[in-house]
XYZ file of N, CA and C in Angstrom:
303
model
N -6.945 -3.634 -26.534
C -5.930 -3.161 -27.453
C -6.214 -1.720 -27.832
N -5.084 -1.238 -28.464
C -5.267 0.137 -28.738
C -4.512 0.770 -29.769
N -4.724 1.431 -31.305
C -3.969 1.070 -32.436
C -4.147 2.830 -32.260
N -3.282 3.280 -33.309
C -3.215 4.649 -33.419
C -2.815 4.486 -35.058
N -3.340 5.213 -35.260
C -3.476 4.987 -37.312
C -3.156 7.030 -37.792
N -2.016 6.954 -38.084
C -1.771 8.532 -38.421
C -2.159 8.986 -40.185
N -3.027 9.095 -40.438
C -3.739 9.113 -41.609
C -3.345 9.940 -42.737
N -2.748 10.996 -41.725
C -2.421 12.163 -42.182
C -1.159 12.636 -41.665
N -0.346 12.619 -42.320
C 1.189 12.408 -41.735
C 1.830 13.738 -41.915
N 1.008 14.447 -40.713
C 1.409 15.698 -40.368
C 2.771 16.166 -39.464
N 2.847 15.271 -39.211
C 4.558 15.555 -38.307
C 5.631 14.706 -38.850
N 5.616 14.862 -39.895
C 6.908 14.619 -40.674
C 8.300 15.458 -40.479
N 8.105 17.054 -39.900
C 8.782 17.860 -39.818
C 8.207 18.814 -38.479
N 9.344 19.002 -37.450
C 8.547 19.391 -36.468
C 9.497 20.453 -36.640
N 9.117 22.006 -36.021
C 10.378 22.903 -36.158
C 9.730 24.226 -34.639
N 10.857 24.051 -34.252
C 10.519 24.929 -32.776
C 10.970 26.391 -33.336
N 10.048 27.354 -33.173
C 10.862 28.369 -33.362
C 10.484 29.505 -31.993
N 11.582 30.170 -31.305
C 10.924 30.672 -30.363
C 10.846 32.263 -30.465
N 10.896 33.010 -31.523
C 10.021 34.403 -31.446
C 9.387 34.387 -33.027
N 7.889 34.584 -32.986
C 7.039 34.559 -34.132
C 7.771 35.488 -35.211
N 8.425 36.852 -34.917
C 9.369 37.438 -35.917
C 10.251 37.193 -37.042
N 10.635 35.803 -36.707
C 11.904 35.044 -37.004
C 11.583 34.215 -38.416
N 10.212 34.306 -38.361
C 9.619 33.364 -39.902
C 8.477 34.189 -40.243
N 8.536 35.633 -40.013
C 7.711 36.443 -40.606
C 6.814 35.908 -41.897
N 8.070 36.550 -42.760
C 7.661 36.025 -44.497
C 8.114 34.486 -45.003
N 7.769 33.594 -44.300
C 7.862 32.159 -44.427
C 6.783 31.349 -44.351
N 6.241 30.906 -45.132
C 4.890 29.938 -45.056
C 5.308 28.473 -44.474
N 4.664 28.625 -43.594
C 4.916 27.493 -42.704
C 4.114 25.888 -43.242
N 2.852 26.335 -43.060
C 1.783 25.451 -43.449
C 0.617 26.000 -43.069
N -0.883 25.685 -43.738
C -1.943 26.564 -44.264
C -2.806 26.343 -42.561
N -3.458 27.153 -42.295
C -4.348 26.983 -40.910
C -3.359 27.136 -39.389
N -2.628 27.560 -39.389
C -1.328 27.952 -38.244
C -1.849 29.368 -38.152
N -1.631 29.497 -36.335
C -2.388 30.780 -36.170
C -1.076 31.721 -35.820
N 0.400 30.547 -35.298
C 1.521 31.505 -34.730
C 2.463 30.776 -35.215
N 3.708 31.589 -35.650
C 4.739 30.792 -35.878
C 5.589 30.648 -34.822
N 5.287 31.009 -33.875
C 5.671 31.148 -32.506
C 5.683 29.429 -31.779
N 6.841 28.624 -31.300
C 6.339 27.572 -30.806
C 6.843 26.611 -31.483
N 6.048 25.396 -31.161
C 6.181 24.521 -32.001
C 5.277 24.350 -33.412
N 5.639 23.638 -34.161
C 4.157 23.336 -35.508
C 5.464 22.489 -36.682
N 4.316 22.170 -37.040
C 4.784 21.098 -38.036
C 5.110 21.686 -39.284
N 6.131 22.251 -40.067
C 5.778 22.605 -41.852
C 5.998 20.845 -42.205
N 4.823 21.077 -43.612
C 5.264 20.187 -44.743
C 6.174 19.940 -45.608
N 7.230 19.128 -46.062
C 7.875 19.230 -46.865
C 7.713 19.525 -48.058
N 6.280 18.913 -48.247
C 5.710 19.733 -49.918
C 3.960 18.859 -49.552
N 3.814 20.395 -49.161
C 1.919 20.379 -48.475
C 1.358 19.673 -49.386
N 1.346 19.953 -50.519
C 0.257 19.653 -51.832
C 0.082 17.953 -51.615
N 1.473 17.756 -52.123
C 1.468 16.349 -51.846
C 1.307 15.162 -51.050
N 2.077 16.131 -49.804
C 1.237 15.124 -48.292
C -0.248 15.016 -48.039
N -0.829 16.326 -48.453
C -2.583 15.941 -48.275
C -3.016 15.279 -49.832
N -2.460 15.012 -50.953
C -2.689 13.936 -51.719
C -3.290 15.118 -52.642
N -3.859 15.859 -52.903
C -4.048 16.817 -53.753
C -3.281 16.429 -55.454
N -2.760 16.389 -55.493
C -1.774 15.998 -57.179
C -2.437 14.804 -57.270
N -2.554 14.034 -56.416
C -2.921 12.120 -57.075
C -4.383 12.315 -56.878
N -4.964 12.770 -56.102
C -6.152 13.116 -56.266
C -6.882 13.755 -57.774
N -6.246 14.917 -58.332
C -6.403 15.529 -59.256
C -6.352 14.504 -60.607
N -4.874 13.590 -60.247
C -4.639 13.033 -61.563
C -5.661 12.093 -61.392
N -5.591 11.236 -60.627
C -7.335 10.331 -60.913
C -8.421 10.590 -61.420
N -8.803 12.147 -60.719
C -9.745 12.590 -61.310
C -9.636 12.949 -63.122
N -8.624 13.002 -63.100
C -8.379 13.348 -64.753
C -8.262 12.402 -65.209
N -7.943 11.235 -64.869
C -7.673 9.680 -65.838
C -8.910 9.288 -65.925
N -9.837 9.420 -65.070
C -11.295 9.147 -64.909
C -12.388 9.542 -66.200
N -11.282 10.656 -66.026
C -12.523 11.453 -67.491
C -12.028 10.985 -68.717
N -10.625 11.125 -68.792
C -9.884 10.546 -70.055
C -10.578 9.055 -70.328
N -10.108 8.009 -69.871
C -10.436 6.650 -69.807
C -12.224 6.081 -69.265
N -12.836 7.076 -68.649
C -13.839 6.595 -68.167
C -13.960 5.457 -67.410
N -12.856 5.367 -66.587
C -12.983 3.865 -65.529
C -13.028 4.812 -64.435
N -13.547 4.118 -63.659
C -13.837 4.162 -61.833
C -13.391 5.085 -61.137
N -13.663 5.827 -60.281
C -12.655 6.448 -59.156
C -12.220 5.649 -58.271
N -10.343 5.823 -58.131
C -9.888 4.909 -57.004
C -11.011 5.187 -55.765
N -11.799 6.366 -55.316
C -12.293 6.436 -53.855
C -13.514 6.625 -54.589
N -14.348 5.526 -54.388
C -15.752 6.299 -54.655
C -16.904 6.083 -53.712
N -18.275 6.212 -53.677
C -19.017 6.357 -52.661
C -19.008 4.929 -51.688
N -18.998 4.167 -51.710
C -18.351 2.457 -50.978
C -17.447 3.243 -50.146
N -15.944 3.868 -50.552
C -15.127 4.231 -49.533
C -15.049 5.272 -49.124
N -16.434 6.466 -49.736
C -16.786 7.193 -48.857
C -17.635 6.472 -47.733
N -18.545 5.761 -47.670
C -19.393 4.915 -46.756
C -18.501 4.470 -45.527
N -17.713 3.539 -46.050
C -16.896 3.063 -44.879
C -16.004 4.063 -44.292
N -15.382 4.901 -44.793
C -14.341 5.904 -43.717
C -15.526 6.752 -42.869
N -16.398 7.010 -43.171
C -17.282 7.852 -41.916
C -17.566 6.692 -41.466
N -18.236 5.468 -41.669
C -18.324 4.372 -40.663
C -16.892 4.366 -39.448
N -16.173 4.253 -40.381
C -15.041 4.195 -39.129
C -14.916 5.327 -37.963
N -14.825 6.574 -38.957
C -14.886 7.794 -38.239
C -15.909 7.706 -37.158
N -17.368 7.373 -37.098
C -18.284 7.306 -36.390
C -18.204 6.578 -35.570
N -17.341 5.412 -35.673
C -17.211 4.425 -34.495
C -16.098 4.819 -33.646
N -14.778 5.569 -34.048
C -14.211 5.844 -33.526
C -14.812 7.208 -32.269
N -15.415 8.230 -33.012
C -16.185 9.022 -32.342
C -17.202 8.192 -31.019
N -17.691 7.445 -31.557
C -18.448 6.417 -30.288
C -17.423 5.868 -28.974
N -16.384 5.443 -29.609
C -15.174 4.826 -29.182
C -14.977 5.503 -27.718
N -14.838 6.821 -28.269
C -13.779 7.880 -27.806
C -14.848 8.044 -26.291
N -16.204 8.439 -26.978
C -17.456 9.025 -25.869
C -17.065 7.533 -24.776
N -17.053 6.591 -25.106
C -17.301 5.527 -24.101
C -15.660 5.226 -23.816
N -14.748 6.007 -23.358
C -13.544 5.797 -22.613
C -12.569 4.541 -23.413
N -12.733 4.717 -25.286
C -11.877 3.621 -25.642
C -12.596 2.658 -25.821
N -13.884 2.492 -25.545
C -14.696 0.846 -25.441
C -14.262 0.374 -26.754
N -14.378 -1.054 -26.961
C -14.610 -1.143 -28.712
C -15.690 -1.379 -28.871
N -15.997 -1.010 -30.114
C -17.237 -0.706 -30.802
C -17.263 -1.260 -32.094
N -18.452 -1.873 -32.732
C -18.531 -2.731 -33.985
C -18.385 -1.648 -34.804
N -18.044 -2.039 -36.101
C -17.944 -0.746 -37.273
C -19.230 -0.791 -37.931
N -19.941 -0.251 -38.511
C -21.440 -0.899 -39.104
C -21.636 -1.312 -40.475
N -21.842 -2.100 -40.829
C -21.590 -2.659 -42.397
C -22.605 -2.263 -42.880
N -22.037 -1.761 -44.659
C -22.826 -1.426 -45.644
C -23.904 -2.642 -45.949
């Protein structure tokens, strides 16, 4: 089997443009080297990379003193995954166990 998990839902908006001139003074999205081509803008960057809900957690956290929705547990497991997938990849797709905390 073979799953594809888009984590980061960067092609929400695909936009061809074919001379880099044409979106001079237009911010496309952050780390784009040409506006030349194809590339993805965000509809509203901040929010697709989670930045605002991120922030507000972090602020309810301090207010209330309960938990972070992500804390070191689901830092642990997403590089577990990440790492197995990286293994994955070296061995042509094999599957690979995830490694438990």
């Amino acid at each position: 089997h073979h799953t594809y998990c888009n984590l980061s839902c960067t092609n929400a908006v695909k936009l061809f443009n074919p001379q880099e001139d044409q979106l001079k003074n237009t911010y496309i999205v952050e780390k784009i080297e040409t506006k030349q081509g194809w590339s993805f803008p965000s509809p509203d960057e901040d929010w697709m990379f989670g930045y605002p809900q991120e922030l507000s957690d972090f602020i309810n956290c301090i207010l209330t003193g309960k938990s972070p929705q992500s804390d070191s547990k689901l830092a642990w497991d997403v590089i577990a995954v990440l790492y197995s997938a990286y293994v994955s990849a070296e061995k042509n797709g094999l599957e690979v166990k995830i490694p438990r905390r």
